[in-house]
């Protein structure tokens, strides 16, 4: 029996942080044996907010190297760059014609991101982001999409559009399912546990980048906000320490209960020291692997893989164009 297919991606914008890793990339690594896996660097999504062209090129390569250094095995999984497969944009256009304005107006990510600089300066591309994401997923007959919780609303739209298209034009798309890892579906900001850890956060103290030096990691954890009281407990009414315990737990494999027991009677200082060591146990070898990757080899791999997935994407687009009624 052939394996089910998974698809997911990260935008080459800002610094890839431990929220992206724990919420998404780590799950991909765990799932790549069980599924046929396609992981994209979604640069078309990244330009929905302003970009510097040189920076975008550099970040695109950086994200590819992050995937590889984090454990995505290029023999098992296909990693490629979205803009190198033109069918993503082509399918997004067709899906635009079956998507309601009101469906996109409801999207939390658009509301949050457009609020940052004011609705007046938000671009149509940002508004349309979820439709492009639906195209990414549907193009490959994806069955499972492993993401963080912030993307679940977009996956719901992809499911709706797949069903709508199938109903109107006949069975064409697989209806995908989102896949969340409960404990890390929402890693919160170190400076504010009420908001998710985010690449575009105004303060660098919000996140730990996978490429932060050990000294910076230590400093950021030291400065991370904590709740009132001084003991280490795990509960919803202590969101800051709960978030730090979740991070500790995901990197160490220990349960929150084990961590709480380990730090019973000890204060935040000792806990943060343990957390720093645990995060660095991952980050240091990760960065060694990252530095050993050669740019030219990664660029070549990405180009080869784009050709490989293009044939899947092209077949699907031929089917879509035929069903929609384009002369072929
Ligand atoms: N804080 C988070 N906790 C868990 N998962 C997260 N993800 C993002 N932030 C968290 C997941 O990471 C994957 C890639 O995200 P993205 O690059 O597509 O952009 P995003 O979701 O918009 O992430 P950021 O870091 O918050 O970037 P900006 O600031 O640009 O919006 C996705 O699977 C996402 O769910």
mmCIF file of C-alpha atoms and ligand atoms in Angstrom:
data_model
loop_
_atom_site.group_PDB
_atom_site.id
_atom_site.type_symbol
_atom_site.label_atom_id
_atom_site.label_comp_id
_atom_site.label_asym_id
_atom_site.label_seq_id
_atom_site.Cartn_x
_atom_site.Cartn_y
_atom_site.Cartn_z
ATOM 1 C CA UNK A 1 0.000 0.000 0.000
ATOM 2 C CA UNK A 2 1.397 3.432 -0.878
ATOM 3 C CA UNK A 3 2.124 5.867 1.942
ATOM 4 C CA UNK A 4 -0.178 8.816 2.637
ATOM 5 C CA UNK A 5 1.271 12.173 1.669
ATOM 6 C CA UNK A 6 2.055 15.070 4.019
ATOM 7 C CA UNK A 7 2.860 18.622 2.977
ATOM 8 C CA UNK A 8 3.916 21.638 5.023
ATOM 9 C CA UNK A 9 6.123 24.723 4.859
ATOM 10 C CA UNK A 10 7.826 27.631 6.592
ATOM 11 C CA UNK A 11 8.101 31.185 5.249
ATOM 12 C CA UNK A 12 11.616 32.481 4.602
ATOM 13 C CA UNK A 13 10.913 35.618 6.607
ATOM 14 C CA UNK A 14 12.553 36.540 9.887
ATOM 15 C CA UNK A 15 14.437 34.076 12.061
ATOM 16 C CA UNK A 16 13.198 30.474 12.280
ATOM 17 C CA UNK A 17 12.514 30.034 16.000
ATOM 18 C CA UNK A 18 11.905 27.224 18.459
ATOM 19 C CA UNK A 19 8.125 27.764 18.043
ATOM 20 C CA UNK A 20 8.426 26.901 14.333
ATOM 21 C CA UNK A 21 10.636 23.969 15.254
ATOM 22 C CA UNK A 22 8.537 22.500 18.085
ATOM 23 C CA UNK A 23 5.178 23.359 16.494
ATOM 24 C CA UNK A 24 5.985 22.152 12.989
ATOM 25 C CA UNK A 25 9.470 21.044 11.867
ATOM 26 C CA UNK A 26 10.077 18.564 14.728
ATOM 27 C CA UNK A 27 6.781 16.833 13.869
ATOM 28 C CA UNK A 28 7.812 16.610 10.228
ATOM 29 C CA UNK A 29 11.019 14.856 11.262
ATOM 30 C CA UNK A 30 8.972 12.401 13.352
ATOM 31 C CA UNK A 31 6.457 11.788 10.551
ATOM 32 C CA UNK A 32 8.804 11.417 7.580
ATOM 33 C CA UNK A 33 9.134 7.611 7.918
ATOM 34 C CA UNK A 34 5.405 7.040 8.044
ATOM 35 C CA UNK A 35 4.383 9.427 5.239
ATOM 36 C CA UNK A 36 5.520 10.441 1.800
ATOM 37 C CA UNK A 37 6.701 13.898 2.783
ATOM 38 C CA UNK A 38 6.926 17.164 0.861
ATOM 39 C CA UNK A 39 8.285 20.220 2.693
ATOM 40 C CA UNK A 40 8.241 23.553 0.974
ATOM 41 C CA UNK A 41 9.978 26.871 1.623
ATOM 42 C CA UNK A 42 7.056 29.165 0.980
ATOM 43 C CA UNK A 43 8.673 32.249 -0.498
ATOM 44 C CA UNK A 44 5.511 33.334 -2.356
ATOM 45 C CA UNK A 45 3.902 33.636 1.079
ATOM 46 C CA UNK A 46 6.868 35.570 2.430
ATOM 47 C CA UNK A 47 6.350 38.412 -0.080
ATOM 48 C CA UNK A 48 2.847 39.114 1.230
ATOM 49 C CA UNK A 49 4.660 41.562 3.521
ATOM 50 C CA UNK A 50 7.570 43.794 2.418
ATOM 51 C CA UNK A 51 10.799 41.996 1.627
ATOM 52 C CA UNK A 52 14.353 42.883 0.763
ATOM 53 C CA UNK A 53 15.271 40.816 -2.353
ATOM 54 C CA UNK A 54 18.786 39.851 -1.192
ATOM 55 C CA UNK A 55 17.525 39.049 2.273
ATOM 56 C CA UNK A 56 14.727 36.884 0.832
ATOM 57 C CA UNK A 57 17.229 34.859 -1.236
ATOM 58 C CA UNK A 58 19.465 34.428 1.818
ATOM 59 C CA UNK A 59 16.556 33.443 4.087
ATOM 60 C CA UNK A 60 15.245 30.939 1.540
ATOM 61 C CA UNK A 61 18.536 29.075 1.608
ATOM 62 C CA UNK A 62 18.663 29.454 5.388
ATOM 63 C CA UNK A 63 15.263 27.767 5.838
ATOM 64 C CA UNK A 64 16.319 24.892 3.537
ATOM 65 C CA UNK A 65 19.431 24.389 5.670
ATOM 66 C CA UNK A 66 17.341 24.577 8.859
ATOM 67 C CA UNK A 67 15.122 21.752 7.549
ATOM 68 C CA UNK A 68 18.155 19.601 6.790
ATOM 69 C CA UNK A 69 19.995 20.406 10.034
ATOM 70 C CA UNK A 70 16.824 19.715 12.055
ATOM 71 C CA UNK A 71 16.695 16.182 10.676
ATOM 72 C CA UNK A 72 14.656 16.274 7.476
ATOM 73 C CA UNK A 73 16.329 13.521 5.501
ATOM 74 C CA UNK A 74 16.543 14.392 1.794
ATOM 75 C CA UNK A 75 16.492 10.676 0.970
ATOM 76 C CA UNK A 76 13.100 10.297 2.635
ATOM 77 C CA UNK A 77 11.519 13.726 2.142
ATOM 78 C CA UNK A 78 11.363 16.243 -0.681
ATOM 79 C CA UNK A 79 12.252 19.825 0.176
ATOM 80 C CA UNK A 80 11.891 22.529 -2.464
ATOM 81 C CA UNK A 81 11.156 26.233 -3.006
ATOM 82 C CA UNK A 82 7.572 27.269 -3.765
ATOM 83 C CA UNK A 83 8.375 29.921 -6.407
ATOM 84 C CA UNK A 84 10.256 27.311 -8.457
ATOM 85 C CA UNK A 85 6.950 25.520 -9.143
ATOM 86 C CA UNK A 86 4.655 27.947 -10.967
ATOM 87 C CA UNK A 87 1.545 25.781 -10.480
ATOM 88 C CA UNK A 88 1.140 27.088 -6.912
ATOM 89 C CA UNK A 89 0.270 30.562 -8.172
ATOM 90 C CA UNK A 90 -1.773 29.171 -11.053
ATOM 91 C CA UNK A 91 -3.983 27.016 -8.824
ATOM 92 C CA UNK A 92 -4.339 29.854 -6.296
ATOM 93 C CA UNK A 93 -5.837 32.017 -9.048
ATOM 94 C CA UNK A 94 -8.440 29.390 -9.897
ATOM 95 C CA UNK A 95 -9.274 28.825 -6.224
ATOM 96 C CA UNK A 96 -9.695 32.594 -5.850
ATOM 97 C CA UNK A 97 -12.667 32.336 -8.173
ATOM 98 C CA UNK A 98 -14.499 29.994 -5.782
ATOM 99 C CA UNK A 99 -13.527 31.779 -2.534
ATOM 100 C CA UNK A 100 -15.806 34.338 -0.877
ATOM 101 C CA UNK A 101 -14.407 37.679 0.312
ATOM 102 C CA UNK A 102 -16.190 37.107 3.620
ATOM 103 C CA UNK A 103 -14.337 33.810 4.112
ATOM 104 C CA UNK A 104 -11.005 35.627 3.965
ATOM 105 C CA UNK A 105 -12.189 38.576 6.040
ATOM 106 C CA UNK A 106 -12.642 36.165 8.965
ATOM 107 C CA UNK A 107 -9.017 35.027 8.979
ATOM 108 C CA UNK A 108 -7.274 35.765 12.272
ATOM 109 C CA UNK A 109 -3.782 35.912 10.746
ATOM 110 C CA UNK A 110 -4.890 38.574 8.262
ATOM 111 C CA UNK A 111 -6.567 40.584 11.011
ATOM 112 C CA UNK A 112 -3.429 40.382 13.210
ATOM 113 C CA UNK A 113 -0.888 41.113 10.473
ATOM 114 C CA UNK A 114 -2.902 43.873 8.785
ATOM 115 C CA UNK A 115 -3.405 45.551 12.157
ATOM 116 C CA UNK A 116 0.348 45.856 12.681
ATOM 117 C CA UNK A 117 0.826 48.466 9.937
ATOM 118 C CA UNK A 118 -2.815 49.459 9.565
ATOM 119 C CA UNK A 119 -5.472 48.015 7.244
ATOM 120 C CA UNK A 120 -4.895 50.820 4.714
ATOM 121 C CA UNK A 121 -1.420 49.547 3.851
ATOM 122 C CA UNK A 122 -2.264 45.795 3.867
ATOM 123 C CA UNK A 123 -1.816 44.189 0.436
ATOM 124 C CA UNK A 124 -4.203 41.993 -1.531
ATOM 125 C CA UNK A 125 -1.532 39.249 -1.367
ATOM 126 C CA UNK A 126 -1.721 39.205 2.431
ATOM 127 C CA UNK A 127 -5.515 38.985 2.263
ATOM 128 C CA UNK A 128 -5.225 36.123 -0.237
ATOM 129 C CA UNK A 129 -2.530 34.211 1.717
ATOM 130 C CA UNK A 130 -4.948 31.437 2.823
ATOM 131 C CA UNK A 131 -6.003 30.723 -0.778
ATOM 132 C CA UNK A 132 -2.371 30.319 -1.854
ATOM 133 C CA UNK A 133 -1.887 28.013 1.117
ATOM 134 C CA UNK A 134 -4.917 25.967 0.029
ATOM 135 C CA UNK A 135 -3.363 25.705 -3.444
ATOM 136 C CA UNK A 136 -0.045 24.518 -1.945
ATOM 137 C CA UNK A 137 -1.791 21.721 -0.108
ATOM 138 C CA UNK A 138 -4.347 20.653 -2.740
ATOM 139 C CA UNK A 139 -1.844 20.581 -5.609
ATOM 140 C CA UNK A 140 -0.194 17.460 -4.193
ATOM 141 C CA UNK A 141 -3.255 15.443 -3.061
ATOM 142 C CA UNK A 142 -2.012 16.042 0.474
ATOM 143 C CA UNK A 143 -3.779 13.992 3.121
ATOM 144 C CA UNK A 144 -2.159 15.379 6.274
ATOM 145 C CA UNK A 145 -0.791 18.871 6.997
ATOM 146 C CA UNK A 146 1.349 19.074 10.160
ATOM 147 C CA UNK A 147 1.296 22.682 11.406
ATOM 148 C CA UNK A 148 1.030 24.842 14.517
ATOM 149 C CA UNK A 149 -2.394 25.858 15.785
ATOM 150 C CA UNK A 150 -2.220 29.309 14.147
ATOM 151 C CA UNK A 151 -2.554 27.659 10.733
ATOM 152 C CA UNK A 152 -5.615 25.490 11.500
ATOM 153 C CA UNK A 153 -8.078 28.134 10.319
ATOM 154 C CA UNK A 154 -6.286 28.196 6.953
ATOM 155 C CA UNK A 155 -6.427 24.407 6.709
ATOM 156 C CA UNK A 156 -10.150 24.537 7.368
ATOM 157 C CA UNK A 157 -10.434 26.850 4.332
ATOM 158 C CA UNK A 158 -8.381 24.411 2.221
ATOM 159 C CA UNK A 159 -10.840 21.658 3.204
ATOM 160 C CA UNK A 160 -13.815 23.853 2.310
ATOM 161 C CA UNK A 161 -12.342 24.811 -1.079
ATOM 162 C CA UNK A 162 -11.482 21.183 -1.914
ATOM 163 C CA UNK A 163 -15.048 20.091 -1.164
ATOM 164 C CA UNK A 164 -16.516 23.067 -3.048
ATOM 165 C CA UNK A 165 -14.423 22.474 -6.148
ATOM 166 C CA UNK A 166 -15.143 18.720 -6.087
ATOM 167 C CA UNK A 167 -18.882 19.356 -5.807
ATOM 168 C CA UNK A 168 -18.917 21.844 -8.646
ATOM 169 C CA UNK A 169 -16.482 20.220 -11.093
ATOM 170 C CA UNK A 170 -16.296 16.573 -9.996
ATOM 171 C CA UNK A 171 -13.838 14.731 -7.741
ATOM 172 C CA UNK A 172 -10.452 16.403 -8.130
ATOM 173 C CA UNK A 173 -8.912 17.200 -4.750
ATOM 174 C CA UNK A 174 -8.196 15.145 -1.663
ATOM 175 C CA UNK A 175 -9.743 16.825 1.402
ATOM 176 C CA UNK A 176 -6.726 17.312 3.718
ATOM 177 C CA UNK A 177 -6.573 17.076 7.505
ATOM 178 C CA UNK A 178 -4.511 19.256 9.844
ATOM 179 C CA UNK A 179 -2.155 17.552 12.293
ATOM 180 C CA UNK A 180 -1.235 19.200 15.592
ATOM 181 C CA UNK A 181 1.052 18.159 18.391
ATOM 182 C CA UNK A 182 -0.982 19.244 21.389
ATOM 183 C CA UNK A 183 1.821 20.253 23.765
ATOM 184 C CA UNK A 184 3.626 22.472 21.267
ATOM 185 C CA UNK A 185 0.847 23.556 18.919
ATOM 186 C CA UNK A 186 1.216 27.070 20.379
ATOM 187 C CA UNK A 187 4.596 28.030 21.786
ATOM 188 C CA UNK A 188 4.121 31.410 23.413
ATOM 189 C CA UNK A 189 6.390 34.474 23.418
ATOM 190 C CA UNK A 190 9.103 34.560 26.091
ATOM 191 C CA UNK A 191 8.308 38.225 26.699
ATOM 192 C CA UNK A 192 4.525 37.791 26.696
ATOM 193 C CA UNK A 193 2.870 34.405 27.315
ATOM 194 C CA UNK A 194 -0.448 35.769 26.020
ATOM 195 C CA UNK A 195 0.893 35.963 22.440
ATOM 196 C CA UNK A 196 2.406 33.243 20.265
ATOM 197 C CA UNK A 197 6.146 33.183 19.665
ATOM 198 C CA UNK A 198 6.512 34.918 16.313
ATOM 199 C CA UNK A 199 9.241 35.759 13.777
ATOM 200 C CA UNK A 200 7.748 39.182 13.233
ATOM 201 C CA UNK A 201 7.572 40.052 16.958
ATOM 202 C CA UNK A 202 8.747 43.580 17.687
ATOM 203 C CA UNK A 203 11.238 42.427 20.334
ATOM 204 C CA UNK A 204 13.928 39.784 19.768
ATOM 205 C CA UNK A 205 13.278 38.797 23.390
ATOM 206 C CA UNK A 206 10.021 37.226 22.163
ATOM 207 C CA UNK A 207 11.693 34.222 20.556
ATOM 208 C CA UNK A 208 14.724 31.945 20.535
ATOM 209 C CA UNK A 209 16.052 31.676 17.007
ATOM 210 C CA UNK A 210 17.491 28.292 16.036
ATOM 211 C CA UNK A 211 20.581 30.258 14.981
ATOM 212 C CA UNK A 212 21.007 32.284 18.198
ATOM 213 C CA UNK A 213 24.416 31.838 19.833
ATOM 214 C CA UNK A 214 24.462 29.887 23.142
ATOM 215 C CA UNK A 215 25.114 33.178 24.989
ATOM 216 C CA UNK A 216 22.034 34.784 23.449
ATOM 217 C CA UNK A 217 19.915 31.702 24.234
ATOM 218 C CA UNK A 218 21.038 31.922 27.846
ATOM 219 C CA UNK A 219 20.295 35.645 27.992
ATOM 220 C CA UNK A 220 16.830 35.274 26.456
ATOM 221 C CA UNK A 221 15.838 32.494 28.861
ATOM 222 C CA UNK A 222 17.165 34.509 31.819
ATOM 223 C CA UNK A 223 15.034 37.467 30.726
ATOM 224 C CA UNK A 224 11.905 35.377 29.973
ATOM 225 C CA UNK A 225 8.938 36.600 31.978
ATOM 226 C CA UNK A 226 7.658 34.390 34.800
ATOM 227 C CA UNK A 227 4.475 34.386 36.869
ATOM 228 C CA UNK A 228 4.049 35.664 40.416
ATOM 229 C CA UNK A 229 5.200 33.302 43.142
ATOM 230 C CA UNK A 230 8.505 31.487 43.038
ATOM 231 C CA UNK A 231 7.670 27.793 42.748
ATOM 232 C CA UNK A 232 7.644 25.701 39.603
ATOM 233 C CA UNK A 233 4.079 24.508 38.995
ATOM 234 C CA UNK A 234 2.213 23.606 35.815
ATOM 235 C CA UNK A 235 -1.246 25.139 35.461
ATOM 236 C CA UNK A 236 -3.282 27.309 33.096
ATOM 237 C CA UNK A 237 -3.350 30.188 35.585
ATOM 238 C CA UNK A 238 0.474 30.391 35.413
ATOM 239 C CA UNK A 239 0.867 30.721 31.614
ATOM 240 C CA UNK A 240 4.476 31.972 31.564
ATOM 241 C CA UNK A 241 5.944 29.082 33.541
ATOM 242 C CA UNK A 242 3.597 26.639 31.800
ATOM 243 C CA UNK A 243 5.009 27.768 28.462
ATOM 244 C CA UNK A 244 8.603 27.353 29.684
ATOM 245 C CA UNK A 245 7.792 23.876 31.049
ATOM 246 C CA UNK A 246 6.227 22.918 27.691
ATOM 247 C CA UNK A 247 9.416 24.009 25.907
ATOM 248 C CA UNK A 248 11.545 22.117 28.449
ATOM 249 C CA UNK A 249 9.349 19.043 28.080
ATOM 250 C CA UNK A 250 9.442 19.034 24.265
ATOM 251 C CA UNK A 251 13.211 19.358 24.075
ATOM 252 C CA UNK A 252 13.975 16.883 26.882
ATOM 253 C CA UNK A 253 11.254 14.292 26.339
ATOM 254 C CA UNK A 254 10.406 14.524 30.072
ATOM 255 C CA UNK A 255 6.745 15.039 31.011
ATOM 256 C CA UNK A 256 5.668 18.325 32.667
ATOM 257 C CA UNK A 257 4.990 16.313 35.871
ATOM 258 C CA UNK A 258 8.561 14.968 35.910
ATOM 259 C CA UNK A 259 9.947 18.472 35.405
ATOM 260 C CA UNK A 260 7.776 19.909 38.197
ATOM 261 C CA UNK A 261 8.954 17.086 40.521
ATOM 262 C CA UNK A 262 12.601 17.707 39.566
ATOM 263 C CA UNK A 263 12.347 21.400 40.508
ATOM 264 C CA UNK A 264 10.245 21.034 43.656
ATOM 265 C CA UNK A 265 11.541 23.446 46.284
ATOM 266 C CA UNK A 266 13.859 25.129 43.766
ATOM 267 C CA UNK A 267 13.367 28.582 42.281
ATOM 268 C CA UNK A 268 13.124 30.069 38.787
ATOM 269 C CA UNK A 269 16.911 30.575 38.605
ATOM 270 C CA UNK A 270 17.678 26.892 38.833
ATOM 271 C CA UNK A 271 14.788 25.978 36.553
ATOM 272 C CA UNK A 272 15.962 28.423 33.890
ATOM 273 C CA UNK A 273 19.484 27.056 34.111
ATOM 274 C CA UNK A 274 18.142 23.540 33.450
ATOM 275 C CA UNK A 275 15.971 24.832 30.619
ATOM 276 C CA UNK A 276 18.944 26.598 29.007
ATOM 277 C CA UNK A 277 21.044 23.417 29.152
ATOM 278 C CA UNK A 278 18.205 21.404 27.628
ATOM 279 C CA UNK A 279 17.628 23.870 24.767
ATOM 280 C CA UNK A 280 21.376 24.039 24.075
ATOM 281 C CA UNK A 281 21.623 20.244 23.962
ATOM 282 C CA UNK A 282 19.529 20.551 20.829
ATOM 283 C CA UNK A 283 20.789 23.884 19.463
ATOM 284 C CA UNK A 284 24.561 23.238 19.576
ATOM 285 C CA UNK A 285 24.623 20.041 17.446
ATOM 286 C CA UNK A 286 21.890 21.547 15.249
ATOM 287 C CA UNK A 287 24.106 24.560 14.503
ATOM 288 C CA UNK A 288 27.133 22.331 13.845
ATOM 289 C CA UNK A 289 25.124 20.409 11.253
ATOM 290 C CA UNK A 290 23.799 23.689 9.817
ATOM 291 C CA UNK A 291 27.317 25.104 9.389
ATOM 292 C CA UNK A 292 28.526 21.942 7.667
ATOM 293 C CA UNK A 293 25.953 22.270 4.857
ATOM 294 C CA UNK A 294 27.322 23.702 1.625
ATOM 295 C CA UNK A 295 25.193 26.366 -0.069
ATOM 296 C CA UNK A 296 25.849 25.143 -3.628
ATOM 297 C CA UNK A 297 24.848 21.570 -2.745
ATOM 298 C CA UNK A 298 21.650 22.709 -1.062
ATOM 299 C CA UNK A 299 20.753 24.970 -4.028
ATOM 300 C CA UNK A 300 21.261 22.030 -6.384
ATOM 301 C CA UNK A 301 19.097 19.740 -4.230
ATOM 302 C CA UNK A 302 16.314 22.343 -4.197
ATOM 303 C CA UNK A 303 16.367 22.715 -7.983
ATOM 304 C CA UNK A 304 16.307 18.958 -8.548
ATOM 305 C CA UNK A 305 13.418 18.565 -6.127
ATOM 306 C CA UNK A 306 11.444 21.410 -7.715
ATOM 307 C CA UNK A 307 11.646 19.506 -11.014
ATOM 308 C CA UNK A 308 10.472 16.343 -9.258
ATOM 309 C CA UNK A 309 7.405 17.883 -7.618
ATOM 310 C CA UNK A 310 6.616 19.941 -10.745
ATOM 311 C CA UNK A 311 5.516 16.803 -12.528
ATOM 312 C CA UNK A 312 2.948 16.038 -9.769
ATOM 313 C CA UNK A 313 1.811 19.673 -9.772
ATOM 314 C CA UNK A 314 1.528 19.833 -13.551
ATOM 315 C CA UNK A 315 -0.620 16.682 -13.729
ATOM 316 C CA UNK A 316 -2.977 18.104 -11.148
ATOM 317 C CA UNK A 317 -3.169 21.443 -12.974
ATOM 318 C CA UNK A 318 -3.930 19.720 -16.277
ATOM 319 C CA UNK A 319 -6.849 17.978 -14.576
ATOM 320 C CA UNK A 320 -8.034 21.219 -12.961
ATOM 321 C CA UNK A 321 -7.809 23.209 -16.223
ATOM 322 C CA UNK A 322 -9.763 20.544 -18.040
ATOM 323 C CA UNK A 323 -12.497 20.438 -15.382
ATOM 324 C CA UNK A 324 -12.766 24.234 -15.248
ATOM 325 C CA UNK A 325 -13.268 24.322 -19.010
ATOM 326 C CA UNK A 326 -10.032 25.762 -20.400
ATOM 327 C CA UNK A 327 -9.189 24.852 -23.998
ATOM 328 C CA UNK A 328 -6.287 22.425 -23.902
HETATM 329 N N1 LIG B 1 4.511 30.054 18.255
HETATM 330 C C1 LIG B 1 4.307 28.959 17.528
HETATM 331 N N2 LIG B 1 4.027 27.781 18.131
HETATM 332 C C2 LIG B 1 3.837 26.650 17.403
HETATM 333 N N3 LIG B 1 3.923 26.623 16.055
HETATM 334 C C3 LIG B 1 4.205 27.765 15.418
HETATM 335 N N4 LIG B 1 4.354 28.078 14.119
HETATM 336 C C4 LIG B 1 4.640 29.393 13.990
HETATM 337 N N5 LIG B 1 4.684 29.971 15.188
HETATM 338 C C5 LIG B 1 4.417 28.990 16.103
HETATM 339 C C6 LIG B 1 4.242 27.109 13.038
HETATM 340 O O1 LIG B 1 5.438 27.170 12.280
HETATM 341 C C7 LIG B 1 5.151 26.865 10.926
HETATM 342 C C8 LIG B 1 5.797 27.859 10.024
HETATM 343 O O2 LIG B 1 5.299 29.150 10.266
HETATM 344 P P1 LIG B 1 5.372 30.246 9.119
HETATM 345 O O3 LIG B 1 6.742 30.506 8.734
HETATM 346 O O4 LIG B 1 4.476 29.856 8.015
HETATM 347 O O5 LIG B 1 4.788 31.538 9.711
HETATM 348 P P2 LIG B 1 3.888 31.869 10.884
HETATM 349 O O6 LIG B 1 2.953 30.820 11.281
HETATM 350 O O7 LIG B 1 3.240 33.120 10.522
HETATM 351 O O8 LIG B 1 5.043 31.951 11.959
HETATM 352 P P3 LIG B 1 5.645 33.145 12.674
HETATM 353 O O9 LIG B 1 6.902 32.704 13.238
HETATM 354 O O10 LIG B 1 4.670 33.703 13.630
HETATM 355 O O11 LIG B 1 5.955 34.194 11.563
HETATM 356 P P4 LIG B 1 5.317 35.610 11.349
HETATM 357 O O12 LIG B 1 5.762 36.396 12.527
HETATM 358 O O13 LIG B 1 5.934 36.050 10.065
HETATM 359 O O14 LIG B 1 3.850 35.450 11.313
HETATM 360 C C9 LIG B 1 3.626 26.807 10.804
HETATM 361 O O15 LIG B 1 3.209 25.460 10.784
HETATM 362 C C10 LIG B 1 3.157 27.488 12.047
HETATM 363 O O16 LIG B 1 1.894 26.987 12.478
#
